[in-house]
Coordinates of C-alpha atoms in Angstrom, one line a residue:
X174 CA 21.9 -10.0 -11.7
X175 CA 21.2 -6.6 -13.6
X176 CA 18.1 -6.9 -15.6
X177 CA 17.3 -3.9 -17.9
X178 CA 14.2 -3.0 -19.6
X179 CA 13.4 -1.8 -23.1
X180 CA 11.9 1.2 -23.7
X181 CA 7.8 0.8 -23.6
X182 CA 7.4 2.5 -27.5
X183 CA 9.9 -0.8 -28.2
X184 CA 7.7 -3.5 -27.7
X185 CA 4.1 -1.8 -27.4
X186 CA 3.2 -3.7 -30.3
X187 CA 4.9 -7.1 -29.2
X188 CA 3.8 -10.3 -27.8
X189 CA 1.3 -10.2 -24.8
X190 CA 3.1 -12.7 -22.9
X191 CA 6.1 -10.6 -23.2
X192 CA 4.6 -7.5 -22.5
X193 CA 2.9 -8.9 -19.3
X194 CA 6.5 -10.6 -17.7
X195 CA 8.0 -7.3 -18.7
X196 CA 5.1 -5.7 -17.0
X197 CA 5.4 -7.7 -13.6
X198 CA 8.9 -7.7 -13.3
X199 CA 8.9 -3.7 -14.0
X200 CA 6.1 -3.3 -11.1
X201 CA 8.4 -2.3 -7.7
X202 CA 11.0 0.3 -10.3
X203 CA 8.8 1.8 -12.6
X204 CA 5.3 2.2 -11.9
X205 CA 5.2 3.8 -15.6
X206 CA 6.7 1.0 -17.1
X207 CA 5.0 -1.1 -15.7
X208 CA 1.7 0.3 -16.3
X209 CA 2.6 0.8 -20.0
X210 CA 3.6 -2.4 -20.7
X211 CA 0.3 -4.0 -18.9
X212 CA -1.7 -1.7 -20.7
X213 CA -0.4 -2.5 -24.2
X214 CA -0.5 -6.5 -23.5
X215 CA -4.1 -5.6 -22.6
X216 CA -5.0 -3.8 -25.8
X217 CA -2.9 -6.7 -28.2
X218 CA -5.1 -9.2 -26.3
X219 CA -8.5 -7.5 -26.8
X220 CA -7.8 -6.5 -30.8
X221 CA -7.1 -10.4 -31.1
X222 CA -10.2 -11.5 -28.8
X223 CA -9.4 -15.6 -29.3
X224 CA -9.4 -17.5 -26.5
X225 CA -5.4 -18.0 -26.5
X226 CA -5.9 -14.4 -25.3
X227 CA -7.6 -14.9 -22.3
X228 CA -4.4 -15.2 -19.7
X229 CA -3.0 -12.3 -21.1
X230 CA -5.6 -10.6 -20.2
X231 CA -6.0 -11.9 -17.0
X232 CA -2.4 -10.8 -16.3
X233 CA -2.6 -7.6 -17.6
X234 CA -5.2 -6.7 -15.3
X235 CA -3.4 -8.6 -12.2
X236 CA -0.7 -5.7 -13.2
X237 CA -3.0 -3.3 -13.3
X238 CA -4.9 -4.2 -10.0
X239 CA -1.8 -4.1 -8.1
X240 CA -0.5 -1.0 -9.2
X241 CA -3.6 1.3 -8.8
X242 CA -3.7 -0.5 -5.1
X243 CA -0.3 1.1 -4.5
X244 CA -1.8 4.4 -6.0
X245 CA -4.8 4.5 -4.0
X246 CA -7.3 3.8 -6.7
X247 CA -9.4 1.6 -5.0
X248 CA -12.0 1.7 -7.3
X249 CA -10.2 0.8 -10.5
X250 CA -7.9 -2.0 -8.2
X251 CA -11.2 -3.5 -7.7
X252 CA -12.3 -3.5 -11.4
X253 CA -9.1 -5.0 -12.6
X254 CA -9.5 -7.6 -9.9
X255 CA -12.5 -8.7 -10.7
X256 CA -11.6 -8.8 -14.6
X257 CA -8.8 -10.8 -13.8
X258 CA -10.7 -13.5 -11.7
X259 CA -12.7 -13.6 -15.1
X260 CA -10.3 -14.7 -17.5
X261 CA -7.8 -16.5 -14.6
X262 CA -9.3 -19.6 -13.2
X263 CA -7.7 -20.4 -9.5
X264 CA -7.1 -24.3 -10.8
X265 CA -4.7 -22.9 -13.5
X266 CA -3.4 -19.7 -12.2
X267 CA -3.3 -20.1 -8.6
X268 CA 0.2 -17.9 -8.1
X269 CA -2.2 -14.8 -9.9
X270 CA -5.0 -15.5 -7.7
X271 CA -3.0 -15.4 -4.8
X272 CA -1.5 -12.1 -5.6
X273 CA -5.3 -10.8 -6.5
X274 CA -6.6 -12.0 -3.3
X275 CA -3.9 -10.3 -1.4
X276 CA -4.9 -6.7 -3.4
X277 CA -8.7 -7.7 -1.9
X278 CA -8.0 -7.7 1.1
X279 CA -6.0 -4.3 1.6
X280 CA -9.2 -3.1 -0.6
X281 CA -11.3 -4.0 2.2
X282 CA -9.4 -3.2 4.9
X283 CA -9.2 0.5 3.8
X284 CA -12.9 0.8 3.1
X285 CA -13.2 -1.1 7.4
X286 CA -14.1 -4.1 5.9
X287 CA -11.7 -6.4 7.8
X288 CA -13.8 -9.5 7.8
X289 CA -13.8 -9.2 3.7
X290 CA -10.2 -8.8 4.4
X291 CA -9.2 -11.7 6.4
X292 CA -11.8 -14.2 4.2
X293 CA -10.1 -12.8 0.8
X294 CA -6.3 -13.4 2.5
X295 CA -7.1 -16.6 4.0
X296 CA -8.6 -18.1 1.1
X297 CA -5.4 -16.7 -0.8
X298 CA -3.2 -18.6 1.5
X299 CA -5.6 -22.1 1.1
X300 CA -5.0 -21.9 -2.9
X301 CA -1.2 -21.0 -3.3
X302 CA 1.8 -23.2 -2.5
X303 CA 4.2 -21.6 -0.2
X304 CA 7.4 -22.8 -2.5
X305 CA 6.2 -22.6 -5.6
X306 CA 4.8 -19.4 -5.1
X307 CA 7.0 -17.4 -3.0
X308 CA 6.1 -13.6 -3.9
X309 CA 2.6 -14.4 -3.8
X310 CA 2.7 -16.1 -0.4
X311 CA 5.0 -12.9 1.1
X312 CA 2.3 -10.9 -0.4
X313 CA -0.6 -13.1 1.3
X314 CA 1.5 -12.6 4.7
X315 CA 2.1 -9.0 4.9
X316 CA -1.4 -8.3 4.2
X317 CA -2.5 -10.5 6.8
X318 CA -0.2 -8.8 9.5
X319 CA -1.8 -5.7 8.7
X320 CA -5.4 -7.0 9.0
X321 CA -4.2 -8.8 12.2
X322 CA -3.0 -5.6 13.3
X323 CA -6.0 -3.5 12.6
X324 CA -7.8 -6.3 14.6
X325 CA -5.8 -5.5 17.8
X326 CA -3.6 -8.6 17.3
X327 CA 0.3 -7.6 17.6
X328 CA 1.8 -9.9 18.8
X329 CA 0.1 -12.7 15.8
X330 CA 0.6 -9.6 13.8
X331 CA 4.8 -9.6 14.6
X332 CA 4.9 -13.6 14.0
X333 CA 3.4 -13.3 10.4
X334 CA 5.5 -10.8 9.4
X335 CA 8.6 -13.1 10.7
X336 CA 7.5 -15.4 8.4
X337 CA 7.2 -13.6 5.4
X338 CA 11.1 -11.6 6.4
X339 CA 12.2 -15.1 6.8
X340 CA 11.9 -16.3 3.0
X341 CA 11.1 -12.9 1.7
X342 CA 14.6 -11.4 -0.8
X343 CA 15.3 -8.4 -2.8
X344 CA 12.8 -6.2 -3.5
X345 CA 10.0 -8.1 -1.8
X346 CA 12.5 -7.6 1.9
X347 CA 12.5 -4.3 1.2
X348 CA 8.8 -4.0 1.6
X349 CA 8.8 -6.6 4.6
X350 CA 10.7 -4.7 6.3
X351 CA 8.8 -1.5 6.2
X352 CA 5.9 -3.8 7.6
X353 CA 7.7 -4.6 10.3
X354 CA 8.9 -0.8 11.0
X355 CA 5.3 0.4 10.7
X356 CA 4.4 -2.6 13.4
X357 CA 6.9 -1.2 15.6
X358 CA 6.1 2.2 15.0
X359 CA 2.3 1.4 16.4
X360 CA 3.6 -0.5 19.2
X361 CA 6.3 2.7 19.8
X362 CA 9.1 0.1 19.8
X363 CA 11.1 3.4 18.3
X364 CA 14.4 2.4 18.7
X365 CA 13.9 -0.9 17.2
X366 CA 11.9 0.1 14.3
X367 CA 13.4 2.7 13.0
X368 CA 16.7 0.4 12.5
X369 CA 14.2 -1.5 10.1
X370 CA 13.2 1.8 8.6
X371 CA 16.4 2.5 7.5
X372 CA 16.9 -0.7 5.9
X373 CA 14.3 -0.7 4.2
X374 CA 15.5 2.2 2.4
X375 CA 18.6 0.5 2.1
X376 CA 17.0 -2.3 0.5
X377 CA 15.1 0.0 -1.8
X378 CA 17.9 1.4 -3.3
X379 CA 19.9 -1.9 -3.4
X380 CA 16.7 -3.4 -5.0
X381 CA 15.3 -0.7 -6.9
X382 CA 11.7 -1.0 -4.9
X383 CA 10.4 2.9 -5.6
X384 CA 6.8 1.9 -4.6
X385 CA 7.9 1.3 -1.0
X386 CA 9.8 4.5 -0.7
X387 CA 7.0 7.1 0.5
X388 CA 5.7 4.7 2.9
X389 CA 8.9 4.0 4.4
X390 CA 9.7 7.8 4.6
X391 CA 6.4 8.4 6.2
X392 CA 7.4 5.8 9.3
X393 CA 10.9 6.5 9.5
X394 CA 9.2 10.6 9.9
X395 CA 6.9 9.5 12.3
X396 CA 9.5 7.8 14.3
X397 CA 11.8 11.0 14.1
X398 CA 9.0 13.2 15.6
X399 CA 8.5 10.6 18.3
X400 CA 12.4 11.0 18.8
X401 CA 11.7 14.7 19.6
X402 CA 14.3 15.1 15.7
X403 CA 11.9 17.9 13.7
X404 CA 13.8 18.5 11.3
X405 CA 15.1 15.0 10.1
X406 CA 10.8 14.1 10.1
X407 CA 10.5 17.2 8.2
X408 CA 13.5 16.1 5.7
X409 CA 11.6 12.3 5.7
X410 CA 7.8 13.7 4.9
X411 CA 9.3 16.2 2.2
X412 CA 11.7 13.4 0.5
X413 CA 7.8 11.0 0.8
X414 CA 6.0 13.2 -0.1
X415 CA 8.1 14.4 -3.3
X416 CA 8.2 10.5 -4.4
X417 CA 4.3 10.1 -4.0
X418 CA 3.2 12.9 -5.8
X419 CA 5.7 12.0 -9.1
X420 CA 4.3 8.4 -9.1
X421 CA 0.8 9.8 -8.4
X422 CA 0.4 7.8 -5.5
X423 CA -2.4 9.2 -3.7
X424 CA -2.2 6.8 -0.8
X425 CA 1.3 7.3 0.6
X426 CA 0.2 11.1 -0.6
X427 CA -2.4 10.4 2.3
X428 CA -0.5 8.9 4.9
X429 CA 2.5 11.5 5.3
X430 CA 0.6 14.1 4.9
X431 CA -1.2 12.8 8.4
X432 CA 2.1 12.3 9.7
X433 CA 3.5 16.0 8.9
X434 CA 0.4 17.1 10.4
X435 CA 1.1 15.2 13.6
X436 CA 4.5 17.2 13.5
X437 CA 2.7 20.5 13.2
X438 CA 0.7 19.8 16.1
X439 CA 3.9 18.6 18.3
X440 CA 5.3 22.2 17.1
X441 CA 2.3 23.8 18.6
X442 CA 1.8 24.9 15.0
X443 CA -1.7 24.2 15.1
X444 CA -3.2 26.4 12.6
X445 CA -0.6 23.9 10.0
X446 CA -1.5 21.1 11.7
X447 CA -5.7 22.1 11.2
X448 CA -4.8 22.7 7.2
X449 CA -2.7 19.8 6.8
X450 CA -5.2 17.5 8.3
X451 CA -7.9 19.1 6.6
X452 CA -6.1 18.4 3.1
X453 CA -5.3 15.5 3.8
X454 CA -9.3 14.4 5.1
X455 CA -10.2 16.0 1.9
X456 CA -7.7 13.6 -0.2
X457 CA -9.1 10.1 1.8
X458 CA -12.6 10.9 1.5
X459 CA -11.9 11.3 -2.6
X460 CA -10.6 7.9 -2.1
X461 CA -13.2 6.4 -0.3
X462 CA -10.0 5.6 2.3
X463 CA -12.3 5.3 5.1
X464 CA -9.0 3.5 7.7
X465 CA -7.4 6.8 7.3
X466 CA -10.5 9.4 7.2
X467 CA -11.2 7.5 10.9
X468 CA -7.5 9.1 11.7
X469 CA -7.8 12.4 10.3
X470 CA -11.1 13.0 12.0
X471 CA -9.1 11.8 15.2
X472 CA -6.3 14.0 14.5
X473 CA -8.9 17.1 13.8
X474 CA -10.6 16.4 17.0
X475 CA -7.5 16.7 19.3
X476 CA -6.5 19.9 17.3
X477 CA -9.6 21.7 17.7
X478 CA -9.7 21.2 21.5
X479 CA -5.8 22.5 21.4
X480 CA -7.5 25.9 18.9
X481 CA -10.1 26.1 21.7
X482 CA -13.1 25.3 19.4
X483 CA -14.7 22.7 21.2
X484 CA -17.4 22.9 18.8
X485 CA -15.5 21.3 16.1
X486 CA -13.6 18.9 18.3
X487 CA -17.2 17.1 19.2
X488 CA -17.9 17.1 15.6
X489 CA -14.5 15.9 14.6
X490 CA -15.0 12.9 17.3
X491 CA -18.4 12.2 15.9
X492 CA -16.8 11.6 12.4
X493 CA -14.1 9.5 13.7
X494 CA -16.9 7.6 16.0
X495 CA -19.0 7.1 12.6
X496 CA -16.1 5.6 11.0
X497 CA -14.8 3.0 13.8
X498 CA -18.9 2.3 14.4
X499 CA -19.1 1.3 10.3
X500 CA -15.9 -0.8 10.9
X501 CA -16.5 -4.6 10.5
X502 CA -14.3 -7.3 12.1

């Protein structure tokens, strides 16, 4: 079924309620939208300040928390989370506190704190009902792949994310199977994954999912460099990276630009590959992205040592030893 949205300036003034389904609904197509229409449920609720207002609130901020997740905002993800466990009890609004448990734990898990992020996933997965809360429950499942991944686990890894392709439709199988092609893509299973790379784009366009777009062309790049294809990567990273930087998504910003680097340095362009992976060390430490600064320092090291400075390849080493030593499982 076709559902269209009004115009944000149309309902700005409108009913919270409203405002926030309008807001949820909008948050895989428009990031905009969606961010508008959170952020004027938010301010209706506040200028009434009763206590009829305090699940709008909540709501607003559940919005809000997911969508500066997606951006890489880790910081304001946080205070929206917390602001939304305030005014949304888990007895009453255990579908939202699933969802907001879920943002937690990629939280943690990009600043190394994967015990944080299994507690907040698992305790996600205790309070929601599986059929009554379907998008909450795929949400609860593909973050715990990834922390089960980051863990060393693949193969528990791989059977979660079954599950969650196995009820997950729509929009929400779009970003499954990305999941799954990023699995495969650390596992270089390439022939496999990038067949659920490309449906995942399918299913993005079928679906209009824009916030899983980037990340999708990121790992359907990084499979075409393994592939020995330069320029269909290159044509992947650009297509990402033009995406991420419309929606202001800093993350998937982050992430390709790693990847292009990785192409650089398969080029034996290794003066690119330096820059790029400087830029993008520069973007994750403004993030606080601590998973990915662990990479870039990696990614630095092996450069330097191909530049011949093996000065700045210890150092490199040192930072990515620093960040795997601060990691907590």
């Amino acid at each position: 079924m076709t559902w269209s949205l009004p115009h944000s300036d149309a309902v700005a003034k409108g009913d919270p309620a409203l405002l926030n389904r309008l807001a949820w609904r909008s948050r895989w197509s428009s990031r905009e939208k969606s961010e508008a229409y959170a952020k004027a449920a938010l301010k209706t609720a506040v200028a009434t300040d009763t206590d009829s207002m305090k699940a709008p609130r909540g709501y607003a901020h559940l919005t809000l928390a997911w969508q500066t997740k997606w951006r890489g905002d880790f910081d304001a993800s946080m205070a929206h989370s917390l602001d939304c466990e305030t005014y949304l009890s888990e007895t009453h609004h255990p579908e939202c506190r699933g969802h907001i448990y879920s943002i937690l734990g990629v939280l943690h898990y990009s600043r190394n704190r994967l015990d944080l992020a299994a507690n907040s996933v698992e305790r996600g997965l205790d309070l929601i009902d599986p059929d009554d809360h379907l998008e909450a429950y795929i949400d609860l499942l593909t973050t715990k792949a990834t922390v089960q991944r980051y863990k060393g686990d693949s193969a528990r890894s791989g059977l979660t994310l079954s599950r969650a392709r196995d009820v997950a439709t729509g929009a929400e199988l779009a970003r499954v199977e990305h999941n799954i092609a990023r699995s495969m893509m650390r596992d270089d299973d390439v022939l496999k994954g990038i067949g659920h790379a490309e449906t995942s784009l399918e299913l993005c366009e079928k679906h209009a999912n824009r916030v899983i777009v980037p990340y999708t062309l990121e790992v359907l790049g990084a499979f075409h460099v393994a592939l020995g294809d330069f320029t269909k990567a290159e044509e992947a990273f650009s297509d990402g990276l033009d995406v991420a930087i419309k929606d202001r998504d800093f993350r998937a910003q982050c992430q390709i630009i790693h990847r292009h680097a990785a192409l650089e340095h398969a080029r034996n362009d290794l003066e690119r590959a330096r820059d790029l992976n400087r830029f993008g060390a520069q973007i994750s430490k403004d993030m606080n992205y601590h998973l990915w600064s662990r990479d870039f320092a990696l990614a630095l090291a092996g450069v330097y040592e191909d530049l011949g400075d093996l000065r700045k390849s210890v150092d490199a080493h040192k930072r990515a030893w620093r960040f795997e030593k601060a990691r907590r499982t």
